[in-house]
XYZ file of C-alpha atoms in Angstrom:
318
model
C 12.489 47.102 4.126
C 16.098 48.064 4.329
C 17.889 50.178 6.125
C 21.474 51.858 4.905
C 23.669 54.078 6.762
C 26.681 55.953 5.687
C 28.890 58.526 5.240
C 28.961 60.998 2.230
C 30.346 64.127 1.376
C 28.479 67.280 2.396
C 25.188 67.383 0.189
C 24.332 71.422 0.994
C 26.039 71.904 -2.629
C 23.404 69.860 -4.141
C 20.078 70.662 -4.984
C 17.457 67.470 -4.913
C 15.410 67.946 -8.142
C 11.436 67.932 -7.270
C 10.620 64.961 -9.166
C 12.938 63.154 -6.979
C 11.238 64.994 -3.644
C 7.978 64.321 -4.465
C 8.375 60.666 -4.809
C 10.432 60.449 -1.459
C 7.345 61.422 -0.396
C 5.533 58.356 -1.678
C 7.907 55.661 -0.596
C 11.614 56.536 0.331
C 12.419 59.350 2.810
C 15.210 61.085 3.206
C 16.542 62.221 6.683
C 19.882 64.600 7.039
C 21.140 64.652 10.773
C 22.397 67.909 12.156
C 26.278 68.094 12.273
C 28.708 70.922 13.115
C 29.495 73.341 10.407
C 33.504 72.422 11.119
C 32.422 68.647 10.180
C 33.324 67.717 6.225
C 30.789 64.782 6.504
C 27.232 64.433 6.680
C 25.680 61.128 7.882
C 22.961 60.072 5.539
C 20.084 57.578 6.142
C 18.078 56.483 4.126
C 15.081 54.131 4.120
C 13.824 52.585 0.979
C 10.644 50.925 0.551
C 10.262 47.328 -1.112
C 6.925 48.060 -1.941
C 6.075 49.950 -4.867
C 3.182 51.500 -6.765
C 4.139 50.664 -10.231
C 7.184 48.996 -12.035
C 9.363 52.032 -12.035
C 10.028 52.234 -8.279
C 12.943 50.679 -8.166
C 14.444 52.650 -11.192
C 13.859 55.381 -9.273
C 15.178 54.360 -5.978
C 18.557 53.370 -8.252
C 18.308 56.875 -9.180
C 18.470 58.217 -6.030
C 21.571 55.943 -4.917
C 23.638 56.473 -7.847
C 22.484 60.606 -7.288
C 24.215 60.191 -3.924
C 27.522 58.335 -5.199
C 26.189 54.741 -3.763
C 26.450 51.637 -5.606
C 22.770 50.556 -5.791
C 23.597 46.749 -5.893
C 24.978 47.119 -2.426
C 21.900 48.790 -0.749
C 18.993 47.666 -2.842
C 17.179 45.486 -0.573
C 16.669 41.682 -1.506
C 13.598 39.354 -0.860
C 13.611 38.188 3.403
C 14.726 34.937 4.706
C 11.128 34.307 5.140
C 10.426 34.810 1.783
C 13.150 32.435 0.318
C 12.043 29.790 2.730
C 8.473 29.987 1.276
C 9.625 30.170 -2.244
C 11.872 26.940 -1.555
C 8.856 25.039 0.112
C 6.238 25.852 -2.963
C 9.011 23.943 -4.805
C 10.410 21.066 -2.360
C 6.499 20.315 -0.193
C 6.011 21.230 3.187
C 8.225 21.752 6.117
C 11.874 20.674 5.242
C 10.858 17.600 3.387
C 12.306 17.078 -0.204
C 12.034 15.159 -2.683
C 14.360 12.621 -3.455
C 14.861 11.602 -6.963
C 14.629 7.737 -6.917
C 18.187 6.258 -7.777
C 17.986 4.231 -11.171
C 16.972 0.319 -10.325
C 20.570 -1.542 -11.788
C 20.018 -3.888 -15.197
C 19.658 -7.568 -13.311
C 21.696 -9.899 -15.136
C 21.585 -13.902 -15.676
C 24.365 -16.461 -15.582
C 24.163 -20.615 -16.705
C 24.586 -22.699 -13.213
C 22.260 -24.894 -13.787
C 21.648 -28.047 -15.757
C 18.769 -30.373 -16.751
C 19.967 -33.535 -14.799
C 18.530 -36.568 -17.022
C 16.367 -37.658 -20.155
C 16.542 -36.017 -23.742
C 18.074 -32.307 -22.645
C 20.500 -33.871 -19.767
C 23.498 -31.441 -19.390
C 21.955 -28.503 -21.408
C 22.613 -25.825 -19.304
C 20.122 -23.090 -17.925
C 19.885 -19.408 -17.243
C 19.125 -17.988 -13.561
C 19.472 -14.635 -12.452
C 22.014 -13.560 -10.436
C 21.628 -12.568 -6.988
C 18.929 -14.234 -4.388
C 15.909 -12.768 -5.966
C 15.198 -16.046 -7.212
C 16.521 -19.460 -5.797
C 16.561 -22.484 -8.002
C 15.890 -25.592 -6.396
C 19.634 -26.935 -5.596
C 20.205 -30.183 -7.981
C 20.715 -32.488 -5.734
C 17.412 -31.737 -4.230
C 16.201 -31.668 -7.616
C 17.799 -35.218 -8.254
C 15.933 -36.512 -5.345
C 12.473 -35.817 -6.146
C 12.452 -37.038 -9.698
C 14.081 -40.352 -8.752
C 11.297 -40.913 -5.556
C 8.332 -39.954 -8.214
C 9.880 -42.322 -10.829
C 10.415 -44.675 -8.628
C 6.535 -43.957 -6.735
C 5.310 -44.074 -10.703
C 6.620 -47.678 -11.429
C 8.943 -46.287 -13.563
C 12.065 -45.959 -12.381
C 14.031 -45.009 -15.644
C 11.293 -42.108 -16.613
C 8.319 -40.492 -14.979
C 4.735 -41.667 -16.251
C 3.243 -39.228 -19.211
C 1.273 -36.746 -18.305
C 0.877 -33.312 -17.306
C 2.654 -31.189 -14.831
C 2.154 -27.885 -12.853
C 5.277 -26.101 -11.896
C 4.269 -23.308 -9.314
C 6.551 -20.656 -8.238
C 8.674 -21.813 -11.180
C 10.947 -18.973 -11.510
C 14.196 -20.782 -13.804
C 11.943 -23.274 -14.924
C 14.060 -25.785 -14.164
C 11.686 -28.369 -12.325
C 9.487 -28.360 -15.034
C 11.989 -28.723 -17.606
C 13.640 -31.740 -16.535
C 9.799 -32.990 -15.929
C 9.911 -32.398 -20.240
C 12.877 -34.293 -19.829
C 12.185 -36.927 -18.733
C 8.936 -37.723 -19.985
C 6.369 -35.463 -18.805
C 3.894 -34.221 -21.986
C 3.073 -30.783 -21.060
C 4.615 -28.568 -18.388
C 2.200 -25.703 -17.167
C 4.377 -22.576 -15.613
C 3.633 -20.244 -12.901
C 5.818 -17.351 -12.430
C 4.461 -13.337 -11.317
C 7.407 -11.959 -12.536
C 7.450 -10.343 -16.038
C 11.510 -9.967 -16.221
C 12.069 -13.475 -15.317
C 8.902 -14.644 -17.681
C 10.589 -12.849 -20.542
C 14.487 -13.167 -19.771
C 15.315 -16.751 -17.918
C 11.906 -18.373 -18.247
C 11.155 -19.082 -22.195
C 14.910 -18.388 -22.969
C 15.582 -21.529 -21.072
C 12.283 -23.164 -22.608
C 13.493 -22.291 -26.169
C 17.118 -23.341 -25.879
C 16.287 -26.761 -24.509
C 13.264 -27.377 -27.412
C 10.916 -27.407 -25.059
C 8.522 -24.024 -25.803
C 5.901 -26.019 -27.905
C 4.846 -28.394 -24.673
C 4.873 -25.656 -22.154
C 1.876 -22.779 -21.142
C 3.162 -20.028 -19.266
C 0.651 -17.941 -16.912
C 2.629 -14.729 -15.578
C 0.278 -14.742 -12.438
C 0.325 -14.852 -8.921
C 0.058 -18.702 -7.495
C -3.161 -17.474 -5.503
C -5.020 -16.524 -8.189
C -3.833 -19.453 -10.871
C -5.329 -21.706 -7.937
C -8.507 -19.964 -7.194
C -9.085 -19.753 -11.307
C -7.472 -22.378 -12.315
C -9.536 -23.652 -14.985
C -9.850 -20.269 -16.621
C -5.724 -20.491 -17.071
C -5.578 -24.360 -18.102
C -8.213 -25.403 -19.540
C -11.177 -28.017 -18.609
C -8.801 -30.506 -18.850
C -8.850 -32.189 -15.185
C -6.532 -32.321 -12.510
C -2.543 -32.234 -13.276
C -0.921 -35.650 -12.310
C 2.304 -33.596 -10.981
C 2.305 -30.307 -9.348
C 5.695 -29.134 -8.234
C 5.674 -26.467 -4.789
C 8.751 -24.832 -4.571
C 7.670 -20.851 -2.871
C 10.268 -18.103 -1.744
C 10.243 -19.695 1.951
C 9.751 -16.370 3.654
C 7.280 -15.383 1.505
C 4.233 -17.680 2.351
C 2.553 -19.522 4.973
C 2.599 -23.090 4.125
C -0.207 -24.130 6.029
C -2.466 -21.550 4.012
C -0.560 -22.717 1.063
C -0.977 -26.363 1.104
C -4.482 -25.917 1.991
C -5.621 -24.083 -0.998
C -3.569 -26.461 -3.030
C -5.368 -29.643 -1.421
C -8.882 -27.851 -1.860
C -8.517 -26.201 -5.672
C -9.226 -28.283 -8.953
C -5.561 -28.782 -9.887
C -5.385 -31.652 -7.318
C -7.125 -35.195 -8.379
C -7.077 -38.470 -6.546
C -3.710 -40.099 -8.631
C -2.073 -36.334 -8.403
C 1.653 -36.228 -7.119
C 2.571 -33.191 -5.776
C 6.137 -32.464 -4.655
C 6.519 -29.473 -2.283
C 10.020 -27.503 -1.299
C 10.238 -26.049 2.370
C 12.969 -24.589 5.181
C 13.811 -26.680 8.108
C 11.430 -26.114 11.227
C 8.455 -26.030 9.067
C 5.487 -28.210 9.960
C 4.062 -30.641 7.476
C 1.016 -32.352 7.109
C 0.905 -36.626 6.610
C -1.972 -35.534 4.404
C -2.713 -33.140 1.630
C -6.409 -33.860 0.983
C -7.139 -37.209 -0.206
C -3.076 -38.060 -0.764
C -0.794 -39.067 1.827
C 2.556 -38.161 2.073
C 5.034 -40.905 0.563
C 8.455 -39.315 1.173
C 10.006 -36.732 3.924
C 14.062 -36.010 3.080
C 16.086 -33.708 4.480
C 18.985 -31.667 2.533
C 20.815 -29.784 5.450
C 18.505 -26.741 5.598
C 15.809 -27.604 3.060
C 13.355 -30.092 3.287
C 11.243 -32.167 0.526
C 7.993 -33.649 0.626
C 5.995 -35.738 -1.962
C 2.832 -36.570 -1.368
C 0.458 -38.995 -3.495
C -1.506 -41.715 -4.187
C -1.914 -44.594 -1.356
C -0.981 -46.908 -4.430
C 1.808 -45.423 -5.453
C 3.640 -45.699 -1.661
C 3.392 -49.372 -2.273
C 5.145 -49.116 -5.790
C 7.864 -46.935 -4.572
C 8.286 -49.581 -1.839
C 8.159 -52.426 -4.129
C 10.540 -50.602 -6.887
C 12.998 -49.435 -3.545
C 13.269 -52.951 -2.417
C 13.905 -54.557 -6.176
């Protein structure tokens, strides 16, 4: 409802037609208060009614208005407060809540920092995305592990043929310079689609290496717990490579399933990335651990063969 008050010259001139008085009957009234004869002005109220039979009300009370000399835009009554809060909520949820349109994700991009260190593809370089959503093994790091399995493989030039399971393998570049440097087939484990498709097999295909290499866009739990539905009836791998987001996992769950699945054989060297603090095993399963080194922050482990600590002994002290 709304209410309007004002002043208006003296009406007793005019004549209201019927049509008009019979529908202030129905929904507007019309009330005149006394006022001295001497008095030029009249004070007029009227009260017109939102609510209306049929779609011509408010023609009519626009009528009226415009009858008196009143600008109907100014007195017309609008929807309530209450009303436009309703109205707002059927269109943002409940309460005050709203709904935020989700700000566009930015392109991620890639830049070449790395390099494969040694064998046929030494100083190609390779792409890794920018930012910290993935972190490549650092190459010294990198340098270290290949030399202690060469050198734990009685081969200190090359590593021993064979096949090699890069987990977590986000760049690729672990199992890369595995290709390298003599490895035959290079099985990759990475979840994520945009660095499957954008660093992973770009890096594969600029160093030659796509032919040798599998790629299972997967999460490490489940290539482990299936792991002969991804590679094959093939046997264990002789080198698995462990290199997780270290925030990300529990290493003591991690290692465990790693020891226990079918990927793991009795000659198997696995070489396994992990922060300072972190408590490792002397064992995983049947293979004991041959090397511990420590690279300011990150650590690396290699475990194997008892055989093979007696080579890398041998080959150290040569």
């Amino acid at each position: 409802m709304a209410v309007t008050s004002c002043h208006i010259p003296s009406i007793s001139s005019h004549r209201v037609n019927p049509k008009t008085t019979s529908w202030l009957h129905g929904s507007t009234r019309l009330l005149t208060t006394p006022s001295p004869i001497s008095t030029t002005f009249r004070r007029l109220v009227i009260t017109l009614s939102s609510k209306s039979a049929s779609g011509l009300a408010r023609d009519q009370q626009r009528e009226l208005l415009e009858h008196y000399g009143l600008n109907p835009d100014e007195f017309m009554s609008e929807p309530s407060l209450k009303k436009k809060r309703r109205k707002e909520q059927g269109k943002t949820g409940k309460g005050n809540q709203q709904i935020v349109p989700e700000e566009a994700t930015p392109p991620r991009e890639t830049h070449r920092l790395l390099q494969v260190l040694g064998g046929t593809a030494r100083r190609k370089k390779l792409l890794s995305p920018k930012g910290m959503d993935v972190r490549p093994m650092m190459e010294v790091v990198k340098g270290a592990a290949f030399a202690i399995l060469q050198a734990a493989g009685g081969r200190p030039a090359s590593l021993r043929p064979g096949c090699w399971l890069d987990l977590y393998s986000g760049t690729g570049s672990v199992g890369i310079e595995a290709i390298s440097r003599g490895c035959s087939e290079v099985h990759f484990v990475e979840m994520d689609p945009w660095v499957v498709s954008d660093v992973l097999r770009p890096n594969l295909e600029w160093t030659g290496f796509l032919d040798v290499s599998s790629i299972h866009t997967v999460r490490v739990e489940s290539f482990l717990e299936h792991a002969e539905n991804f590679a094959g009836k093939n046997g264990a791998f002789d080198y698995i490579s462990v290199t997780p987001p270290y925030m990300e996992v529990d290493y003591g769950v991690l290692m465990n399933q790693v020891a226990n699945s079918s990927v793991v054989g009795e000659d198997t060297f696995i070489l396994v990335e992990y922060p300072f603090r972190t408590d490792m095993l002397d064992t995983c399963g049947s293979l004991v651990k041959i090397a511990d080194r420590r690279f300011g922050r990150t650590n690396l482990a290699i475990y194997g063969p008892t055989w093979a600590q007696k080579k890398k002994k041998k080959s150290e002290s040569s």
